[in-house]
XYZ file of C-alpha atoms in Angstrom:
512
model
C -69.162 5.571 -55.522
C -66.223 5.999 -57.926
C -66.254 8.820 -60.510
C -63.730 9.708 -63.235
C -63.249 13.263 -64.538
C -60.661 14.284 -67.139
C -58.166 17.140 -67.001
C -54.801 17.737 -68.638
C -51.165 18.548 -67.768
C -48.780 20.433 -70.063
C -45.133 19.329 -70.430
C -43.008 21.277 -72.897
C -45.487 22.343 -75.570
C -47.585 19.158 -75.461
C -50.382 18.070 -73.137
C -50.981 14.767 -71.338
C -54.484 13.715 -70.289
C -54.929 13.350 -66.522
C -57.675 11.119 -65.095
C -59.032 12.392 -61.775
C -60.619 9.498 -59.831
C -62.849 10.406 -56.886
C -63.797 7.631 -54.460
C -66.271 8.077 -51.563
C -65.927 5.773 -48.561
C -67.097 5.487 -44.959
C -65.317 7.704 -42.483
C -64.062 11.278 -42.649
C -61.104 12.774 -44.525
C -59.898 14.424 -47.705
C -56.938 12.645 -49.340
C -55.458 14.041 -52.572
C -52.811 11.761 -54.166
C -50.931 11.485 -57.464
C -47.965 13.872 -56.991
C -49.871 17.181 -56.720
C -47.891 20.357 -55.953
C -48.801 22.882 -53.223
C -51.176 24.867 -55.462
C -53.248 21.696 -56.031
C -53.087 20.645 -52.367
C -54.540 24.033 -51.386
C -57.442 23.534 -53.821
C -59.605 21.902 -51.112
C -60.075 25.311 -49.453
C -61.013 27.037 -52.731
C -63.353 24.190 -53.712
C -65.088 24.127 -50.288
C -65.769 27.885 -50.380
C -66.861 27.878 -54.061
C -69.308 24.986 -53.513
C -70.726 26.520 -50.326
C -71.293 29.873 -52.063
C -73.227 28.090 -54.827
C -75.490 25.962 -52.602
C -73.405 22.750 -52.475
C -70.812 21.315 -50.069
C -67.994 18.834 -49.541
C -69.788 16.203 -47.418
C -68.280 14.807 -44.223
C -67.191 11.524 -45.781
C -63.869 9.946 -46.629
C -62.847 11.282 -50.069
C -59.860 9.856 -51.951
C -58.912 11.840 -55.063
C -56.275 10.253 -57.289
C -54.644 12.115 -60.202
C -53.538 9.462 -62.637
C -50.878 8.698 -63.929
C -49.762 8.908 -60.320
C -46.006 9.122 -61.030
C -46.340 12.299 -63.134
C -45.833 15.605 -61.324
C -48.968 17.841 -61.492
C -48.689 21.572 -60.897
C -50.808 24.723 -60.873
C -54.326 25.644 -59.836
C -56.060 24.705 -63.107
C -57.460 21.425 -61.678
C -59.858 23.134 -59.206
C -62.890 22.840 -61.483
C -62.236 19.202 -62.458
C -61.766 18.185 -58.787
C -64.922 20.072 -57.712
C -67.105 18.494 -60.419
C -65.663 15.051 -59.563
C -66.577 15.524 -55.866
C -70.151 16.655 -56.696
C -70.787 13.678 -58.991
C -69.121 11.100 -56.675
C -71.187 12.321 -53.688
C -74.352 12.212 -55.861
C -75.119 15.914 -55.472
C -75.399 16.232 -59.262
C -75.759 13.892 -62.258
C -72.677 13.149 -64.327
C -73.744 10.785 -67.130
C -71.866 12.758 -69.818
C -68.839 13.918 -67.806
C -66.435 11.390 -69.391
C -66.904 13.044 -72.800
C -65.317 16.335 -71.697
C -61.960 17.676 -70.559
C -62.644 20.107 -67.683
C -60.091 22.706 -66.490
C -60.215 25.962 -64.534
C -59.054 27.736 -61.372
C -61.838 28.564 -58.897
C -62.369 31.812 -57.015
C -64.086 31.561 -53.622
C -67.404 32.725 -55.129
C -67.256 30.002 -57.823
C -65.970 32.312 -60.577
C -63.322 30.928 -62.946
C -59.834 32.342 -63.464
C -57.836 31.812 -66.709
C -55.438 28.875 -67.107
C -52.160 28.322 -68.972
C -51.746 25.967 -71.921
C -55.366 25.980 -73.183
C -54.289 25.437 -76.803
C -52.078 22.320 -76.300
C -54.803 20.874 -74.028
C -57.464 21.414 -76.731
C -55.220 19.781 -79.374
C -54.708 16.724 -77.118
C -58.443 16.525 -76.291
C -59.316 16.373 -79.986
C -56.597 13.758 -80.624
C -58.008 11.525 -77.866
C -61.581 11.759 -79.145
C -63.194 13.929 -76.450
C -66.441 15.615 -77.455
C -65.708 18.959 -75.790
C -63.521 21.119 -73.551
C -64.967 23.161 -70.659
C -62.677 25.975 -69.485
C -62.671 29.624 -68.299
C -64.245 32.108 -70.735
C -60.985 34.115 -71.027
C -59.262 31.104 -72.648
C -62.152 30.044 -74.888
C -60.989 31.837 -78.056
C -57.515 30.375 -77.738
C -58.859 26.793 -77.432
C -61.507 27.329 -80.150
C -58.715 27.519 -82.758
C -58.893 23.706 -82.707
C -61.684 22.554 -84.997
C -63.615 19.323 -84.431
C -63.887 20.015 -80.672
C -66.747 21.765 -78.871
C -65.239 24.531 -76.703
C -67.336 25.978 -73.876
C -66.068 29.084 -72.097
C -67.743 29.481 -68.683
C -67.734 32.282 -66.089
C -68.870 30.339 -63.000
C -68.969 26.765 -61.668
C -72.775 27.037 -61.446
C -72.957 27.025 -65.286
C -71.029 23.724 -65.402
C -73.243 22.225 -62.643
C -76.418 23.233 -64.545
C -74.954 21.788 -67.767
C -74.385 18.315 -66.289
C -77.228 18.212 -63.746
C -80.092 20.054 -65.455
C -79.012 19.724 -69.116
C -78.929 23.522 -69.481
C -76.938 24.020 -72.709
C -73.673 25.974 -72.727
C -72.827 28.284 -75.600
C -69.975 26.920 -77.704
C -67.216 29.326 -78.794
C -66.683 29.196 -82.549
C -64.095 31.249 -84.402
C -63.138 31.443 -88.060
C -59.413 30.738 -87.767
C -58.550 32.125 -91.206
C -60.528 35.334 -90.713
C -58.869 35.879 -87.300
C -55.474 35.209 -88.810
C -55.685 37.672 -91.702
C -57.489 40.434 -89.746
C -54.417 42.119 -88.262
C -51.784 41.450 -90.921
C -51.909 44.699 -92.869
C -51.493 47.328 -90.146
C -48.153 46.965 -88.330
C -47.600 49.149 -85.266
C -44.064 50.087 -86.384
C -43.576 50.966 -90.067
C -40.405 51.613 -92.099
C -42.247 54.617 -93.609
C -41.467 56.440 -90.310
C -37.679 56.048 -90.709
C -35.851 59.037 -92.205
C -32.724 58.276 -94.259
C -30.737 55.106 -93.414
C -31.378 53.652 -96.898
C -28.359 51.302 -96.728
C -29.517 49.906 -93.350
C -33.065 49.403 -94.636
C -31.561 47.472 -97.543
C -29.652 45.315 -95.012
C -32.847 44.679 -93.056
C -34.618 43.651 -96.255
C -31.849 41.155 -97.103
C -31.850 39.780 -93.524
C -35.648 39.330 -93.603
C -35.592 37.733 -97.071
C -33.023 35.076 -96.126
C -33.740 34.719 -92.392
C -30.207 35.956 -91.639
C -29.063 36.968 -88.163
C -27.861 40.586 -88.161
C -25.845 42.883 -85.888
C -26.013 46.697 -86.086
C -22.979 48.651 -84.881
C -23.209 52.394 -84.333
C -23.043 55.298 -81.875
C -25.918 56.158 -79.526
C -28.908 57.768 -81.248
C -28.109 56.495 -84.742
C -31.394 54.550 -84.957
C -30.345 50.927 -84.233
C -33.281 50.145 -81.923
C -35.781 52.023 -84.081
C -34.794 50.002 -87.159
C -34.780 46.691 -85.279
C -38.316 47.189 -83.930
C -39.566 47.554 -87.497
C -38.038 44.298 -88.765
C -41.088 42.086 -87.950
C -43.243 44.363 -90.151
C -41.327 43.291 -93.295
C -41.048 39.568 -92.513
C -43.356 37.366 -94.599
C -46.716 36.645 -92.924
C -46.680 33.473 -90.814
C -48.271 30.406 -92.319
C -51.201 28.941 -90.355
C -48.899 26.149 -89.165
C -46.314 28.648 -87.877
C -49.050 30.710 -86.197
C -50.353 27.599 -84.437
C -46.826 26.647 -83.236
C -46.195 30.192 -81.966
C -49.557 30.461 -80.191
C -48.931 27.073 -78.551
C -45.673 28.269 -76.918
C -47.226 31.541 -75.713
C -50.232 29.575 -74.414
C -47.970 27.384 -72.232
C -46.671 30.451 -70.362
C -50.068 32.200 -70.323
C -48.948 35.016 -72.636
C -51.802 34.868 -75.171
C -53.794 38.091 -74.812
C -57.363 37.852 -73.509
C -59.881 37.295 -76.283
C -57.149 36.699 -78.854
C -57.351 33.416 -80.691
C -54.517 32.730 -83.098
C -51.396 34.936 -82.998
C -51.029 36.366 -86.487
C -48.125 38.772 -85.900
C -44.595 37.447 -85.603
C -43.298 37.814 -82.039
C -40.688 40.453 -81.227
C -38.894 39.856 -77.924
C -36.418 42.325 -76.432
C -35.048 41.027 -73.093
C -33.088 43.323 -70.755
C -29.311 42.791 -70.595
C -29.544 41.622 -66.942
C -31.426 38.461 -68.045
C -30.210 35.083 -66.691
C -29.288 32.051 -68.821
C -32.416 30.163 -67.674
C -34.735 33.074 -68.510
C -33.175 33.296 -71.987
C -33.108 29.628 -73.058
C -35.779 28.210 -70.719
C -35.620 25.863 -67.748
C -36.312 26.072 -64.021
C -37.466 23.441 -61.521
C -40.644 23.026 -63.606
C -39.246 23.877 -67.056
C -40.804 26.814 -68.882
C -39.965 28.229 -72.335
C -37.392 31.035 -72.326
C -37.152 34.185 -74.447
C -35.626 32.310 -77.400
C -38.683 30.032 -77.590
C -41.121 32.928 -77.103
C -39.492 34.512 -80.168
C -39.968 31.288 -82.235
C -40.928 32.252 -85.827
C -40.147 35.871 -84.970
C -37.331 38.166 -83.859
C -35.123 38.139 -80.748
C -33.581 41.590 -80.288
C -30.549 41.904 -77.988
C -29.878 45.614 -77.503
C -26.291 46.489 -76.488
C -24.965 42.963 -76.999
C -21.667 43.373 -75.047
C -23.646 44.385 -71.932
C -25.145 40.858 -71.676
C -23.266 38.401 -69.464
C -20.935 36.257 -71.548
C -22.405 33.029 -70.125
C -25.879 34.140 -71.286
C -24.658 34.718 -74.836
C -22.793 31.397 -74.908
C -25.854 29.285 -73.993
C -27.536 30.695 -77.085
C -25.002 29.183 -79.487
C -26.494 25.682 -79.695
C -30.160 26.802 -80.078
C -29.062 29.177 -82.872
C -27.643 26.178 -84.731
C -30.265 23.508 -83.934
C -33.338 25.823 -83.834
C -34.616 24.023 -80.752
C -33.564 23.791 -77.113
C -33.697 20.639 -74.985
C -33.951 20.932 -71.200
C -33.083 17.762 -69.288
C -34.041 16.891 -65.739
C -33.432 13.646 -63.817
C -36.922 12.274 -64.551
C -37.912 13.898 -67.845
C -36.741 15.912 -70.837
C -38.629 18.665 -72.662
C -37.833 20.234 -76.024
C -38.970 23.706 -77.036
C -38.715 24.999 -80.623
C -36.595 28.139 -81.032
C -36.314 29.060 -84.709
C -35.832 32.825 -84.495
C -33.958 35.623 -86.213
C -31.328 37.159 -83.963
C -31.027 40.931 -84.280
C -28.332 42.478 -82.086
C -27.086 46.019 -81.685
C -23.988 47.416 -80.046
C -21.991 50.595 -79.617
C -18.576 50.262 -81.257
C -16.878 51.096 -77.934
C -17.835 51.604 -74.264
C -18.168 55.353 -74.874
C -20.013 54.716 -78.112
C -17.887 56.821 -80.471
C -15.125 54.552 -81.835
C -13.209 56.044 -84.817
C -14.950 59.434 -84.411
C -12.358 62.264 -84.160
C -14.978 64.682 -82.777
C -16.143 62.208 -80.135
C -17.132 63.639 -76.747
C -15.955 60.393 -75.092
C -12.969 58.240 -76.013
C -12.000 54.771 -74.819
C -8.542 53.345 -74.216
C -7.424 50.260 -76.212
C -7.670 48.145 -73.011
C -11.286 49.274 -72.419
C -12.105 48.555 -76.058
C -10.670 45.049 -75.851
C -12.490 44.256 -72.589
C -15.771 45.554 -74.055
C -15.575 43.637 -77.324
C -14.147 40.414 -75.822
C -17.576 39.627 -74.327
C -18.737 38.624 -77.788
C -17.097 35.325 -78.674
C -16.024 34.247 -82.139
C -18.366 31.233 -82.197
C -21.365 33.509 -81.506
C -20.316 35.958 -84.230
C -19.901 32.916 -86.443
C -23.661 32.520 -86.371
C -24.377 36.138 -87.385
C -24.390 36.556 -91.172
C -24.656 40.335 -91.545
C -22.620 42.991 -89.704
C -23.467 46.578 -90.636
C -22.271 49.928 -89.339
C -25.006 52.484 -88.643
C -24.150 56.189 -88.881
C -26.212 59.037 -87.405
C -28.798 60.623 -89.721
C -27.853 64.157 -90.910
C -30.239 67.048 -90.173
C -31.245 67.469 -93.850
C -32.633 63.919 -93.885
C -34.393 64.295 -90.507
C -36.184 67.458 -91.627
C -37.113 66.017 -95.032
C -40.900 65.699 -95.346
C -40.776 63.019 -98.072
C -42.482 59.781 -96.973
C -40.175 56.746 -97.052
C -41.088 53.355 -98.520
C -43.650 51.530 -96.373
C -43.148 48.160 -94.685
C -45.970 46.676 -96.820
C -44.044 47.431 -100.055
C -40.772 46.012 -98.711
C -42.605 42.913 -97.432
C -43.891 42.124 -100.941
C -40.297 41.808 -102.202
C -39.241 39.819 -99.123
C -42.188 37.410 -99.527
C -41.390 36.876 -103.227
C -37.760 36.008 -102.329
C -38.899 33.629 -99.539
C -41.231 31.827 -101.985
C -38.246 31.115 -104.249
C -36.410 29.607 -101.262
C -39.404 27.491 -100.188
C -39.467 26.062 -103.706
C -35.674 25.522 -103.733
C -35.599 23.643 -100.418
C -38.806 21.684 -100.943
C -36.927 18.378 -100.649
C -35.119 19.326 -97.422
C -36.830 18.893 -94.054
C -34.447 21.052 -92.037
C -33.850 23.912 -94.469
C -36.577 26.478 -95.171
C -34.581 29.554 -96.156
C -31.044 30.581 -97.126
C -29.670 31.229 -93.635
C -30.233 27.543 -92.755
C -28.179 26.178 -95.692
C -25.493 23.616 -94.846
C -22.120 23.429 -96.595
C -23.377 20.948 -99.202
C -26.306 23.202 -100.120
C -24.058 26.280 -100.268
C -21.813 24.526 -102.820
C -24.874 23.508 -104.850
C -26.931 26.711 -104.843
C -24.195 29.358 -104.585
C -21.888 28.157 -107.391
C -19.674 31.013 -108.645
C -18.110 31.710 -112.039
C -14.351 32.381 -112.243
C -14.691 36.183 -112.174
C -16.825 36.069 -108.993
C -14.377 33.647 -107.355
C -11.475 36.023 -108.105
C -13.444 38.945 -106.714
C -14.171 37.074 -103.480
C -10.539 35.906 -103.180
C -9.197 39.435 -103.664
C -11.652 40.871 -101.125
C -10.806 38.268 -98.495
C -7.066 38.903 -98.888
C -7.272 42.710 -99.080
C -9.788 43.177 -96.241
C -8.232 40.433 -94.102
C -11.564 38.643 -93.855
C -11.517 35.475 -91.781
C -12.302 32.020 -93.145
C -15.640 31.969 -91.359
C -16.777 34.925 -93.460
C -16.602 32.868 -96.682
C -19.798 30.811 -96.255
C -21.654 33.770 -94.739
C -20.877 35.931 -97.760
C -22.125 33.206 -100.117
C -25.394 32.779 -98.173
C -26.086 36.514 -98.137
C -25.179 36.793 -101.843
C -27.692 34.012 -102.593
C -30.400 36.035 -100.811
C -29.487 39.225 -102.708
C -29.800 37.215 -105.936
C -33.222 35.932 -104.805
C -34.439 39.498 -104.200
C -33.581 40.191 -107.851
C -35.133 36.833 -108.904
C -31.735 35.842 -110.329
C -31.019 32.120 -110.711
C -27.245 32.556 -110.453
C -25.051 34.405 -107.963
C -23.049 37.075 -109.809
C -20.098 39.300 -108.924
C -22.479 42.189 -108.126
C -24.227 40.078 -105.478
C -20.871 38.973 -104.026
C -19.503 42.523 -103.824
C -22.610 43.747 -101.971
C -22.463 40.799 -99.539
C -18.777 41.536 -98.780
C -19.762 44.985 -97.469
C -21.826 43.341 -94.727
C -18.924 41.773 -92.800
C -17.652 44.764 -90.773
C -16.619 42.828 -87.656
C -14.447 40.383 -89.621
C -12.099 43.141 -90.734
C -8.766 43.672 -89.046
C -8.904 46.241 -86.270
C -12.302 45.113 -84.938
C -12.345 41.913 -82.933
C -8.731 40.925 -82.950
């Protein structure tokens, strides 16, 4: 008897339906074909034990199990449940009249219990697209898959529940969640709040501008000046994700199995802070079976690189193209996958190896050669993609001991959201531009037009401060965002002069 059961494989952030064909023939043997990896080949042992412990068995017949399409590499242990149900139906141990209406996925324990799988959300989206009635999967992944409406999602604890469902028509309880309610539940109470930060008003202003325009930012300052503390609070002032962004973000985290248990839709923007020993592949994604890297896990959120010059130069260089294109493509001989990577880069660095550049009272000083070696790790083209450079100074004792409560993240976020709404309206016609930081040269000329006085101011500043040519467009983009925060339709000299202050590393005496 031939039986077909449906599972799914995830490539990139999209799923492909896999048909598992089970054929029973005379003789003895267990033959699994269709390019399975070792985890799938070992499934026969898990399936045999799970069936035996639930009163069933793999009969002594010749079983051929084909995973179609046969030329597509299958990996992972998530096919255990689909293979087991296929064997039971093909060997007529249970009924399976309705099995073709469901996608079935799950890893089996030896007692028949189900372990969570990766990629539940993309699989659910594909199942709905292809007209399946429902999706049967481990209970831990049910909330994640139930985000997809128009698909019955059944979270199960044990294979016996699935057997009873098909064989005895014992109903399973569908998981239903209100996506909007889940989404808005955790928006108003960020873990890190700007209200906790004493002093640093100019840096908070910088963070607000960066968040409002989606600008990449680098903080330069001695140890203990608050660079990391400020960076961790940036996601709390970014505008709330739209439902579409939340779905995209959850999809990527689902592929690598990073969605928390019993969490449906991710409502908070991701904040990723990789260690400086990270490899290029771990940062941008890849591997023998490509997986998203840190830049994709921070999609729609913040990627924080603490102590930027400590990262290997090759690691920083591979980030240049994704920063520009907002996606990363990983090519292998037989296939290509593309992961989205639209993130805000926030970097911090000490101004010198000792950390106290230009400080006459410094406990540690660095020689010019050490300084040059330290700063040369950051290339011009990478700095080219960072709009705001700001120096952070330590907070004086009077500010630290001040009991006055600072402005909360919620209040700052209101202004940021209002500025972003202006940009959404401005770039409505453009597919690739959503906020000021993404503007191309043509858009900069159109939306950042200056009057003669502002042009003179910018010219004087560039000549006097020895600003490089690359700083010109960056200053205009940041000035446009400052104008948006004030709801101003035109960019004025005041906006330009503030934006000029945020180009520390372009000045002579810094990076050559």
